[in-house]
Coordinates of C-alpha atoms in Angstrom, one line a residue:
X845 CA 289.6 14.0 282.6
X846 CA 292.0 11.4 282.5
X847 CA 290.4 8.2 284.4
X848 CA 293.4 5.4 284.1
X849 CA 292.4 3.5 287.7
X850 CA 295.9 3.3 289.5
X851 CA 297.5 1.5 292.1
X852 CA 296.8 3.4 295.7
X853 CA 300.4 2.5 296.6
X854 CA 301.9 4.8 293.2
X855 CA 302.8 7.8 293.4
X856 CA 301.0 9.3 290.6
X857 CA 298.3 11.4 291.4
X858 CA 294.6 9.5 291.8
X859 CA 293.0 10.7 288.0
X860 CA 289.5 9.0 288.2
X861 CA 287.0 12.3 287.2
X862 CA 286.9 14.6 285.2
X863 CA 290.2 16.6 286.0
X864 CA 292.1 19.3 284.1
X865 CA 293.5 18.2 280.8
X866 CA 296.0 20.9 280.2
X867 CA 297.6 21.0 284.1
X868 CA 299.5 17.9 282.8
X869 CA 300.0 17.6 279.0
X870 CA 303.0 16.6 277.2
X871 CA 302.2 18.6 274.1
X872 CA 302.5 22.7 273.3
X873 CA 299.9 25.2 273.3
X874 CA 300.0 24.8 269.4
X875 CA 299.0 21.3 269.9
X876 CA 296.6 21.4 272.4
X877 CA 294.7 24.2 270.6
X878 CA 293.9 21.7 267.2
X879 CA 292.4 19.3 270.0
X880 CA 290.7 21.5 271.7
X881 CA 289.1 22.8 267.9
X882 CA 288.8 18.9 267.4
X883 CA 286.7 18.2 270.4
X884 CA 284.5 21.5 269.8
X885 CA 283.7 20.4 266.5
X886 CA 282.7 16.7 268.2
X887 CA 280.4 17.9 270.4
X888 CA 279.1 20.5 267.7
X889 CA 278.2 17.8 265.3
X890 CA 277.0 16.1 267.6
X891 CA 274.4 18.7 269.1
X892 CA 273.5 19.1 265.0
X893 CA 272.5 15.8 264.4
X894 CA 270.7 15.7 267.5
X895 CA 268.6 18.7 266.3
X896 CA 268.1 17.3 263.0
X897 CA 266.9 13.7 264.2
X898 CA 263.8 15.7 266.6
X899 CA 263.0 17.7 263.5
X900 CA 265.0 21.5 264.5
X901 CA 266.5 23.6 261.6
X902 CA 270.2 23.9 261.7
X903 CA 269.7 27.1 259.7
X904 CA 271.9 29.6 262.1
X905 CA 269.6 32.7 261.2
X906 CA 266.5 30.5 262.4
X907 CA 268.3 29.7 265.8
X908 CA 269.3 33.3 266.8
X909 CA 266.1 34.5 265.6
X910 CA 263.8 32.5 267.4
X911 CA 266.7 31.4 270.4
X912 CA 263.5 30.1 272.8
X913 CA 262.7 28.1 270.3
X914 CA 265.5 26.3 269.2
X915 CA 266.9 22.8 270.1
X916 CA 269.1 24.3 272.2
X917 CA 266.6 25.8 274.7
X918 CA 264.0 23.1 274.3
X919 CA 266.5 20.1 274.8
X920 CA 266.4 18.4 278.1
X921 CA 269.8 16.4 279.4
X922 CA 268.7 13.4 279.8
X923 CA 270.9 10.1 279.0
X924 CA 270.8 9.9 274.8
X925 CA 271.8 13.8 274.2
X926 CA 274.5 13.2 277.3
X927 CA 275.9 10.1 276.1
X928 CA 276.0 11.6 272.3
X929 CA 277.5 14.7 273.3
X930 CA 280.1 12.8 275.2
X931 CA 280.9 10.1 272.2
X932 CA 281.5 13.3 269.9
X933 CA 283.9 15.2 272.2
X934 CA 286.0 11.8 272.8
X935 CA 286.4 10.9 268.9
X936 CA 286.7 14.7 268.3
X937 CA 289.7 14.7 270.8
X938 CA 290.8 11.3 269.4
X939 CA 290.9 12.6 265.9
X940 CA 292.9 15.7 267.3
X941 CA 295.4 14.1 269.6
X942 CA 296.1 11.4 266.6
X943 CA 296.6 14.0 264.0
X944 CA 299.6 15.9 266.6
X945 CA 301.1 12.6 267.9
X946 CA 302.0 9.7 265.2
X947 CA 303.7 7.5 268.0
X948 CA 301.3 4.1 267.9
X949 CA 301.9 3.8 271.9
X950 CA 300.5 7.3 272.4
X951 CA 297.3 6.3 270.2
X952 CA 296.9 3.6 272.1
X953 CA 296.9 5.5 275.3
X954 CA 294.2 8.0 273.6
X955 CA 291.9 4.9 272.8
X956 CA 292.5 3.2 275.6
X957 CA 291.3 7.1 277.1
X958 CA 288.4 7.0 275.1
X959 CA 286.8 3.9 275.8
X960 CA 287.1 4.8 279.6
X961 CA 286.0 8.7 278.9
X962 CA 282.8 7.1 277.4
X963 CA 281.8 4.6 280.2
X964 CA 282.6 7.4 283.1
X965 CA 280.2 10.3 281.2
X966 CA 277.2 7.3 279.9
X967 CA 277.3 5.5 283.7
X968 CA 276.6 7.9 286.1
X969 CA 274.1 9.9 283.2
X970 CA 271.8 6.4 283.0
X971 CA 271.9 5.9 286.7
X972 CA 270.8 9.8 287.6
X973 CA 268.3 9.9 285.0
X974 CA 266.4 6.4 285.7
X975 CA 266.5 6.4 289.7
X976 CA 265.2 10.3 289.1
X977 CA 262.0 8.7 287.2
X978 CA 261.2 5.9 289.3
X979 CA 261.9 8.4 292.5
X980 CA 258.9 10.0 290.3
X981 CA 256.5 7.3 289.9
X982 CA 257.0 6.0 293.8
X983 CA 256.1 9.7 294.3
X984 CA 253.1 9.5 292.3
X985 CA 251.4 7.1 293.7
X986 CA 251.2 8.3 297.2
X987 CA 249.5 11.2 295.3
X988 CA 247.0 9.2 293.6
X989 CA 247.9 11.0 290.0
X990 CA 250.5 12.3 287.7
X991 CA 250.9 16.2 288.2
X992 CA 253.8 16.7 290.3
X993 CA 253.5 17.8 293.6
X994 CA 255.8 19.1 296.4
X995 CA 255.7 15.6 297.6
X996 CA 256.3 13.8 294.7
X997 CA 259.5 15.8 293.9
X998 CA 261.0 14.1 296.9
X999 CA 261.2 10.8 296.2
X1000 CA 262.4 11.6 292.8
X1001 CA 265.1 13.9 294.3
X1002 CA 265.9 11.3 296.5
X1003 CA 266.0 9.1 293.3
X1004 CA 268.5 11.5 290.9
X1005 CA 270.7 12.1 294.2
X1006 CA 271.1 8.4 294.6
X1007 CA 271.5 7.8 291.1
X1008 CA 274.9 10.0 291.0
X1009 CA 276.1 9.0 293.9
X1010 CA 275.4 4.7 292.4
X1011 CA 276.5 6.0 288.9
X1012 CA 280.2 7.1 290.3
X1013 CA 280.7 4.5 292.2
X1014 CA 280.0 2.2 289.1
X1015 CA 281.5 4.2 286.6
X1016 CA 284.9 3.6 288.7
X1017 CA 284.0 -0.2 289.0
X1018 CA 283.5 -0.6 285.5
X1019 CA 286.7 1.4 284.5
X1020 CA 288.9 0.0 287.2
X1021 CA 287.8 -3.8 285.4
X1022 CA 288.5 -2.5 282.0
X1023 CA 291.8 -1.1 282.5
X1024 CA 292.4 -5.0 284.8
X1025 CA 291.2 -7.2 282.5
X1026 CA 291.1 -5.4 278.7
X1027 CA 294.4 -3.4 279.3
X1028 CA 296.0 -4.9 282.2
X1029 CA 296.7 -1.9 284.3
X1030 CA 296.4 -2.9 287.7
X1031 CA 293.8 -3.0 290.2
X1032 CA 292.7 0.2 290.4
X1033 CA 291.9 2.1 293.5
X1034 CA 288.1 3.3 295.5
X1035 CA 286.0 6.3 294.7
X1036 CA 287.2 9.5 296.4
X1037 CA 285.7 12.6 297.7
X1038 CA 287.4 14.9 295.2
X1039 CA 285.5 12.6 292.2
X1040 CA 282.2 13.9 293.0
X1041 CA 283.2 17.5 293.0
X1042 CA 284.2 16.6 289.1
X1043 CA 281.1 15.6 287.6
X1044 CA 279.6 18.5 286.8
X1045 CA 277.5 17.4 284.0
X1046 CA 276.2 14.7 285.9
X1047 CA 275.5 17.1 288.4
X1048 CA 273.4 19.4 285.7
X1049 CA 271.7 16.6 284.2
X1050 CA 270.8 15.5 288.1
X1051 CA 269.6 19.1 288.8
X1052 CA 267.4 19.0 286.0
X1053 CA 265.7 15.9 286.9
X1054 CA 264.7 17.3 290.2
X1055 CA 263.5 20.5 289.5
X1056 CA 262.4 22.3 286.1
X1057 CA 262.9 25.8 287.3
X1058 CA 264.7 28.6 285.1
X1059 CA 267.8 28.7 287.0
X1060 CA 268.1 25.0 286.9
X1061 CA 267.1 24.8 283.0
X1062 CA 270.1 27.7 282.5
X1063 CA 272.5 25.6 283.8
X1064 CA 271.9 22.6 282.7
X1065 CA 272.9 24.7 279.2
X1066 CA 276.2 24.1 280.3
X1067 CA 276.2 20.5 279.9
X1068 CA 278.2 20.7 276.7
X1069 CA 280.4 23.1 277.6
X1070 CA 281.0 20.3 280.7
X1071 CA 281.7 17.5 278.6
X1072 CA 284.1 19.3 276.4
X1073 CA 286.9 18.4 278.9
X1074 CA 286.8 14.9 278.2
X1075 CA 287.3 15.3 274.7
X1076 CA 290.2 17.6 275.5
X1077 CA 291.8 15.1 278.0
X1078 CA 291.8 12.2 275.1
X1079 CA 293.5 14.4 272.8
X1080 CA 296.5 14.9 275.4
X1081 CA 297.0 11.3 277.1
X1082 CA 299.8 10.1 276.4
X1083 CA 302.4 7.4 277.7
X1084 CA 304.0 9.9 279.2
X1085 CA 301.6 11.5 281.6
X1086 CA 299.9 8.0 282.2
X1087 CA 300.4 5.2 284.4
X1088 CA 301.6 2.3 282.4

């Protein structure tokens, strides 16, 4: 998920998104397997103390037990679990890729990775969820009420679709300015076609805010799953697969 803004005019390959951390890593499968165990254990403690602070039991009998009733099938991906989810699989993969490279330029790169991981997952997230609900309440009060309608549920789809579309186009603003000004890395380049087709959390957490049906609420369970990559692709930025 490497998102280092580049120069149009480089060669390297456009990396804004959520792309495939292993097509391009410098490291061995040894390597790449304690980051990926790093990153699962980020986005695992993460989902625990989320259960914890709304009052769940992180008792693993009680879960499989009673599975409709745990955090995990109550939960709804709104921004906070998103942008928690995505902060523990970054410093999970930061913790991983430092404990397999010692080189201080390669950390670097994996902060540096970090930083921008963070502001492209907590972006798009705050932008989908908060154009969904006003979508919503522009909805509701053509209906006079607050039960949602078929007619309500346009606006607010018109609202979460926006919202992705806003939050991309941000994210990429923001990042290409960090990398300019905080790292001085060059201007950066435009939002792409291919950047959209990468977001598939966002695109979860935007389905969700639409519609609250049981395929939509079954795959929005992927959402972790999801933001595991950009965990993964901290872990394995390095100078060597990054334009510097």
């Amino acid at each position: 998920m490497s998102i280092q803004p580049i120069s149009i005019n480089t060669q390297q390959k456009p990396s804004f998104g959520h792309d495939n951390p292993w097509s391009d890593s410098p490291y061995n499968k040894k390597q790449q397997a304690v980051v990926a165990a790093t990153t699962a254990l980020g986005i695992l403690g993460s989902m625990a103390l989320l259960a914890k602070h709304d009052g769940y039991s992180l008792s693993p009998k009680k879960i499989f037990s009673n599975y409709k009733k745990s955090w995990f099938n109550k939960v709804e991906f709104d921004e906070k679990p998103v942008i928690t989810l995505g902060a523990g699989s970054c410093l999970g993969g930061l913790v991983g890729g430092c404990m397999i490279d010692k080189d201080k330029e390669n950390r670097k790169a994996k902060l540096r990775e970090t930083l921008l991981q963070i502001a492209n997952i907590s972006i798009p997230i705050i932008f989908v969820v908060y154009a969904a609900k006003m979508g919503k309440k522009v909805g509701q009060k053509f209906e006079k009420g607050t039960k949602e309608t078929f007619r309500t549920k346009i606006p607010k789809a018109i609202g979460g679709i926006a919202g992705l579309f806003t939050g991309v186009f941000s994210a990429n603003i923001i990042a290409n300015k960090i990398n300019e000004k905080v790292f001085h890395r060059g201007k950066g380049r435009p939002v792409q076609a291919s950047d959209f087709s990468a977001h598939l959390d966002d695109f979860c957490v935007a389905a969700q805010q639409i519609h609250d049906g049981a395929f939509v609420h079954w795959i929005s369970r992927l959402v972790p799953a999801a933001l595991m990559i950009a965990g993964n692709e901290v872990g394995n930025t390095s100078t060597a697969n990054v334009d510097n």
